[in-house]
JSON list of C-alpha atoms in Angstrom, two decimals:
[
{"chain": "A", "resi": 110, "resn": "MET", "atom": "CA", "xyz": [0.00, 0.00, 0.00]},
{"chain": "A", "resi": 111, "resn": "THR", "atom": "CA", "xyz": [1.43, 3.36, -1.01]},
{"chain": "A", "resi": 112, "resn": "THR", "atom": "CA", "xyz": [1.66, 6.40, 1.21]},
{"chain": "A", "resi": 113, "resn": "GLU", "atom": "CA", "xyz": [-1.04, 8.08, -0.85]},
{"chain": "A", "resi": 114, "resn": "GLU", "atom": "CA", "xyz": [-3.35, 5.11, -0.37]},
{"chain": "A", "resi": 115, "resn": "ARG", "atom": "CA", "xyz": [-2.63, 5.09, 3.35]},
{"chain": "A", "resi": 116, "resn": "LEU", "atom": "CA", "xyz": [-3.40, 8.81, 3.62]},
{"chain": "A", "resi": 117, "resn": "ASN", "atom": "CA", "xyz": [-6.62, 8.32, 1.67]},
{"chain": "A", "resi": 118, "resn": "ARG", "atom": "CA", "xyz": [-7.58, 5.47, 3.97]},
{"chain": "A", "resi": 119, "resn": "ILE", "atom": "CA", "xyz": [-6.77, 7.56, 7.08]},
{"chain": "A", "resi": 120, "resn": "GLU", "atom": "CA", "xyz": [-8.81, 10.46, 5.70]},
{"chain": "A", "resi": 121, "resn": "HIS", "atom": "CA", "xyz": [-11.68, 8.08, 4.99]},
{"chain": "A", "resi": 122, "resn": "ILE", "atom": "CA", "xyz": [-11.53, 6.61, 8.52]},
{"chain": "A", "resi": 123, "resn": "THR", "atom": "CA", "xyz": [-11.19, 10.07, 10.06]},
{"chain": "A", "resi": 124, "resn": "ALA", "atom": "CA", "xyz": [-14.21, 11.32, 8.10]},
{"chain": "A", "resi": 125, "resn": "GLY", "atom": "CA", "xyz": [-16.19, 8.28, 9.27]},
{"chain": "A", "resi": 126, "resn": "LEU", "atom": "CA", "xyz": [-15.18, 8.91, 12.90]},
{"chain": "A", "resi": 127, "resn": "ALA", "atom": "CA", "xyz": [-16.09, 12.58, 12.59]},
{"chain": "A", "resi": 128, "resn": "GLU", "atom": "CA", "xyz": [-19.50, 11.67, 11.14]},
{"chain": "A", "resi": 129, "resn": "GLN", "atom": "CA", "xyz": [-20.07, 9.12, 13.91]},
{"chain": "A", "resi": 130, "resn": "HIS", "atom": "CA", "xyz": [-19.10, 11.73, 16.51]},
{"chain": "A", "resi": 131, "resn": "ARG", "atom": "CA", "xyz": [-21.51, 14.25, 14.96]},
{"chain": "A", "resi": 132, "resn": "GLN", "atom": "CA", "xyz": [-24.32, 11.69, 15.00]},
{"chain": "A", "resi": 133, "resn": "ASP", "atom": "CA", "xyz": [-23.54, 10.69, 18.60]},
{"chain": "A", "resi": 134, "resn": "HIS", "atom": "CA", "xyz": [-23.47, 14.33, 19.60]},
{"chain": "A", "resi": 135, "resn": "GLU", "atom": "CA", "xyz": [-26.85, 14.98, 17.96]},
{"chain": "A", "resi": 136, "resn": "GLN", "atom": "CA", "xyz": [-28.34, 11.89, 19.64]},
{"chain": "A", "resi": 137, "resn": "ASP", "atom": "CA", "xyz": [-26.97, 13.07, 22.98]},
{"chain": "A", "resi": 138, "resn": "ARG", "atom": "CA", "xyz": [-28.50, 16.51, 22.48]},
{"chain": "A", "resi": 139, "resn": "GLN", "atom": "CA", "xyz": [-31.88, 14.97, 21.57]},
{"chain": "A", "resi": 140, "resn": "LEU", "atom": "CA", "xyz": [-31.70, 12.69, 24.60]},
{"chain": "A", "resi": 141, "resn": "TRP", "atom": "CA", "xyz": [-30.87, 15.70, 26.80]},
{"chain": "A", "resi": 142, "resn": "ARG", "atom": "CA", "xyz": [-33.84, 17.66, 25.38]},
{"chain": "A", "resi": 143, "resn": "ASP", "atom": "CA", "xyz": [-36.16, 14.70, 25.92]},
{"chain": "A", "resi": 144, "resn": "THR", "atom": "CA", "xyz": [-34.90, 14.28, 29.48]},
{"chain": "A", "resi": 145, "resn": "GLN", "atom": "CA", "xyz": [-35.39, 17.99, 30.20]},
{"chain": "A", "resi": 146, "resn": "ARG", "atom": "CA", "xyz": [-38.92, 17.81, 28.81]},
{"chain": "A", "resi": 147, "resn": "GLN", "atom": "CA", "xyz": [-39.69, 14.78, 30.99]},
{"chain": "A", "resi": 148, "resn": "ILE", "atom": "CA", "xyz": [-38.28, 16.54, 34.06]},
{"chain": "A", "resi": 149, "resn": "GLU", "atom": "CA", "xyz": [-40.43, 19.60, 33.34]},
{"chain": "A", "resi": 150, "resn": "ASP", "atom": "CA", "xyz": [-43.53, 17.43, 32.81]},
{"chain": "A", "resi": 151, "resn": "THR", "atom": "CA", "xyz": [-42.86, 15.59, 36.06]},
{"chain": "A", "resi": 152, "resn": "GLN", "atom": "CA", "xyz": [-42.35, 18.87, 37.91]},
{"chain": "A", "resi": 153, "resn": "ARG", "atom": "CA", "xyz": [-45.62, 20.22, 36.48]},
{"chain": "A", "resi": 154, "resn": "GLN", "atom": "CA", "xyz": [-47.44, 17.08, 37.61]},
{"chain": "A", "resi": 155, "resn": "ILE", "atom": "CA", "xyz": [-45.90, 17.32, 41.08]},
{"chain": "A", "resi": 156, "resn": "ASN", "atom": "CA", "xyz": [-46.95, 20.96, 41.33]},
{"chain": "A", "resi": 157, "resn": "GLN", "atom": "CA", "xyz": [-50.46, 20.12, 40.16]},
{"chain": "A", "resi": 158, "resn": "MET", "atom": "CA", "xyz": [-50.72, 17.28, 42.67]},
{"chain": "A", "resi": 159, "resn": "GLY", "atom": "CA", "xyz": [-49.54, 19.64, 45.41]},
{"chain": "A", "resi": 160, "resn": "ASP", "atom": "CA", "xyz": [-52.21, 22.16, 44.44]},
{"chain": "A", "resi": 161, "resn": "GLU", "atom": "CA", "xyz": [-54.85, 19.43, 44.38]},
{"chain": "A", "resi": 162, "resn": "LEU", "atom": "CA", "xyz": [-53.75, 18.11, 47.77]},
{"chain": "A", "resi": 163, "resn": "ARG", "atom": "CA", "xyz": [-53.85, 21.60, 49.30]},
{"chain": "A", "resi": 164, "resn": "GLU", "atom": "CA", "xyz": [-57.35, 22.12, 47.89]},
{"chain": "A", "resi": 165, "resn": "ALA", "atom": "CA", "xyz": [-58.50, 18.72, 49.19]},
{"chain": "A", "resi": 166, "resn": "ASP", "atom": "CA", "xyz": [-57.00, 19.53, 52.59]},
{"chain": "A", "resi": 167, "resn": "ARG", "atom": "CA", "xyz": [-58.83, 22.87, 52.65]},
{"chain": "A", "resi": 168, "resn": "ARG", "atom": "CA", "xyz": [-62.15, 21.21, 51.75]},
{"chain": "A", "resi": 169, "resn": "LEU", "atom": "CA", "xyz": [-61.57, 18.50, 54.34]},
{"chain": "A", "resi": 170, "resn": "GLY", "atom": "CA", "xyz": [-60.88, 21.12, 56.99]},
{"chain": "A", "resi": 171, "resn": "GLN", "atom": "CA", "xyz": [-64.09, 22.94, 56.09]},
{"chain": "A", "resi": 172, "resn": "ARG", "atom": "CA", "xyz": [-66.08, 19.70, 56.19]},
{"chain": "A", "resi": 173, "resn": "LEU", "atom": "CA", "xyz": [-64.59, 18.74, 59.56]},
{"chain": "A", "resi": 174, "resn": "GLU", "atom": "CA", "xyz": [-65.49, 22.16, 60.95]},
{"chain": "A", "resi": 175, "resn": "GLN", "atom": "CA", "xyz": [-69.02, 21.78, 59.58]},
{"chain": "A", "resi": 176, "resn": "ILE", "atom": "CA", "xyz": [-69.37, 18.33, 61.19]},
{"chain": "A", "resi": 177, "resn": "ALA", "atom": "CA", "xyz": [-68.01, 19.66, 64.48]},
{"chain": "A", "resi": 178, "resn": "GLU", "atom": "CA", "xyz": [-70.56, 22.49, 64.45]},
{"chain": "A", "resi": 179, "resn": "GLU", "atom": "CA", "xyz": [-73.35, 20.01, 63.66]},
{"chain": "A", "resi": 180, "resn": "LEU", "atom": "CA", "xyz": [-72.20, 17.82, 66.57]},
{"chain": "A", "resi": 181, "resn": "ARG", "atom": "CA", "xyz": [-72.15, 20.83, 68.91]},
{"chain": "A", "resi": 182, "resn": "ALA", "atom": "CA", "xyz": [-75.70, 21.73, 67.81]},
{"chain": "A", "resi": 183, "resn": "GLU", "atom": "CA", "xyz": [-76.86, 18.13, 68.32]},
{"chain": "A", "resi": 184, "resn": "ALA", "atom": "CA", "xyz": [-75.23, 18.07, 71.77]},
{"chain": "A", "resi": 185, "resn": "ARG", "atom": "CA", "xyz": [-77.08, 21.28, 72.71]},
{"chain": "A", "resi": 186, "resn": "THR", "atom": "CA", "xyz": [-80.36, 19.77, 71.47]},
{"chain": "A", "resi": 187, "resn": "ALA", "atom": "CA", "xyz": [-79.69, 16.52, 73.39]},
{"chain": "A", "resi": 188, "resn": "ARG", "atom": "CA", "xyz": [-78.89, 18.44, 76.60]},
{"chain": "A", "resi": 189, "resn": "ALA", "atom": "CA", "xyz": [-82.07, 20.50, 76.22]},
{"chain": "A", "resi": 190, "resn": "ALA", "atom": "CA", "xyz": [-84.16, 17.35, 75.60]},
{"chain": "A", "resi": 191, "resn": "GLU", "atom": "CA", "xyz": [-82.54, 15.62, 78.57]},
{"chain": "A", "resi": 192, "resn": "GLN", "atom": "CA", "xyz": [-83.30, 18.59, 80.82]},
{"chain": "A", "resi": 193, "resn": "GLU", "atom": "CA", "xyz": [-86.89, 18.67, 79.57]},
{"chain": "A", "resi": 194, "resn": "LEU", "atom": "CA", "xyz": [-87.22, 14.96, 80.33]},
{"chain": "A", "resi": 195, "resn": "ARG", "atom": "CA", "xyz": [-85.75, 15.47, 83.83]},
{"chain": "A", "resi": 196, "resn": "ASP", "atom": "CA", "xyz": [-88.19, 18.31, 84.44]},
{"chain": "A", "resi": 197, "resn": "ARG", "atom": "CA", "xyz": [-91.13, 16.15, 83.27]},
{"chain": "A", "resi": 198, "resn": "ILE", "atom": "CA", "xyz": [-90.04, 13.22, 85.46]},
{"chain": "A", "resi": 199, "resn": "ALA", "atom": "CA", "xyz": [-89.70, 15.55, 88.45]},
{"chain": "A", "resi": 200, "resn": "SER", "atom": "CA", "xyz": [-93.11, 17.03, 87.71]},
{"chain": "A", "resi": 201, "resn": "LEU", "atom": "CA", "xyz": [-94.70, 13.58, 87.38]},
{"chain": "A", "resi": 202, "resn": "THR", "atom": "CA", "xyz": [-93.02, 12.36, 90.57]},
{"chain": "A", "resi": 203, "resn": "SER", "atom": "CA", "xyz": [-94.28, 15.41, 92.40]},
{"chain": "A", "resi": 204, "resn": "ALA", "atom": "CA", "xyz": [-97.78, 14.97, 90.96]},
{"chain": "A", "resi": 205, "resn": "ILE", "atom": "CA", "xyz": [-97.83, 11.29, 91.95]},
{"chain": "A", "resi": 206, "resn": "GLY", "atom": "CA", "xyz": [-96.67, 12.24, 95.46]},
{"chain": "A", "resi": 207, "resn": "GLN", "atom": "CA", "xyz": [-99.40, 14.87, 95.70]},
{"chain": "A", "resi": 208, "resn": "LEU", "atom": "CA", "xyz": [-101.99, 12.37, 94.42]},
{"chain": "A", "resi": 209, "resn": "ILE", "atom": "CA", "xyz": [-100.93, 9.79, 96.99]},
{"chain": "A", "resi": 210, "resn": "ALA", "atom": "CA", "xyz": [-100.99, 12.40, 99.74]},
{"chain": "A", "resi": 211, "resn": "HIS", "atom": "CA", "xyz": [-104.39, 13.65, 98.60]},
{"chain": "A", "resi": 212, "resn": "THR", "atom": "CA", "xyz": [-105.99, 10.19, 98.37]},
{"chain": "A", "resi": 213, "resn": "GLY", "atom": "CA", "xyz": [-104.57, 9.02, 101.67]},
{"chain": "A", "resi": 214, "resn": "ILE", "atom": "CA", "xyz": [-103.24, 5.75, 100.23]},
{"chain": "A", "resi": 215, "resn": "PRO", "atom": "CA", "xyz": [-100.18, 4.63, 102.17]},
{"chain": "A", "resi": 216, "resn": "PRO", "atom": "CA", "xyz": [-97.08, 4.12, 100.04]},
{"chain": "A", "resi": 217, "resn": "GLN", "atom": "CA", "xyz": [-96.26, 0.49, 99.21]},
{"chain": "A", "resi": 218, "resn": "PRO", "atom": "CA", "xyz": [-92.70, -0.77, 99.58]},
{"chain": "A", "resi": 219, "resn": "PRO", "atom": "CA", "xyz": [-91.17, -1.98, 96.34]},
{"chain": "A", "resi": 220, "resn": "ALA", "atom": "CA", "xyz": [-91.56, -5.69, 95.69]}
]
């Protein structure tokens, strides 16, 4: 092989290596762009999920406060009903005592 042929062969190999390097470089750049796009998409999704979680937390807090207020109202109603029942029992007991005293029937011991 002559020197000229060797130089031609080296130039051919060098040109092939340069082309391969250019292609590799372009593939690397495309891969980098795709990776950046995926990172941005993931970050957007994370941000959206964070927003959705904060909104769900806010709604849950409101609902819990509403339930607590409903429970407080029910407790007030139950206390009022219990007091009314106590008052009625006391009134009935008093009326029964007055009836017994008025009729002159001696009280019977419990069986």
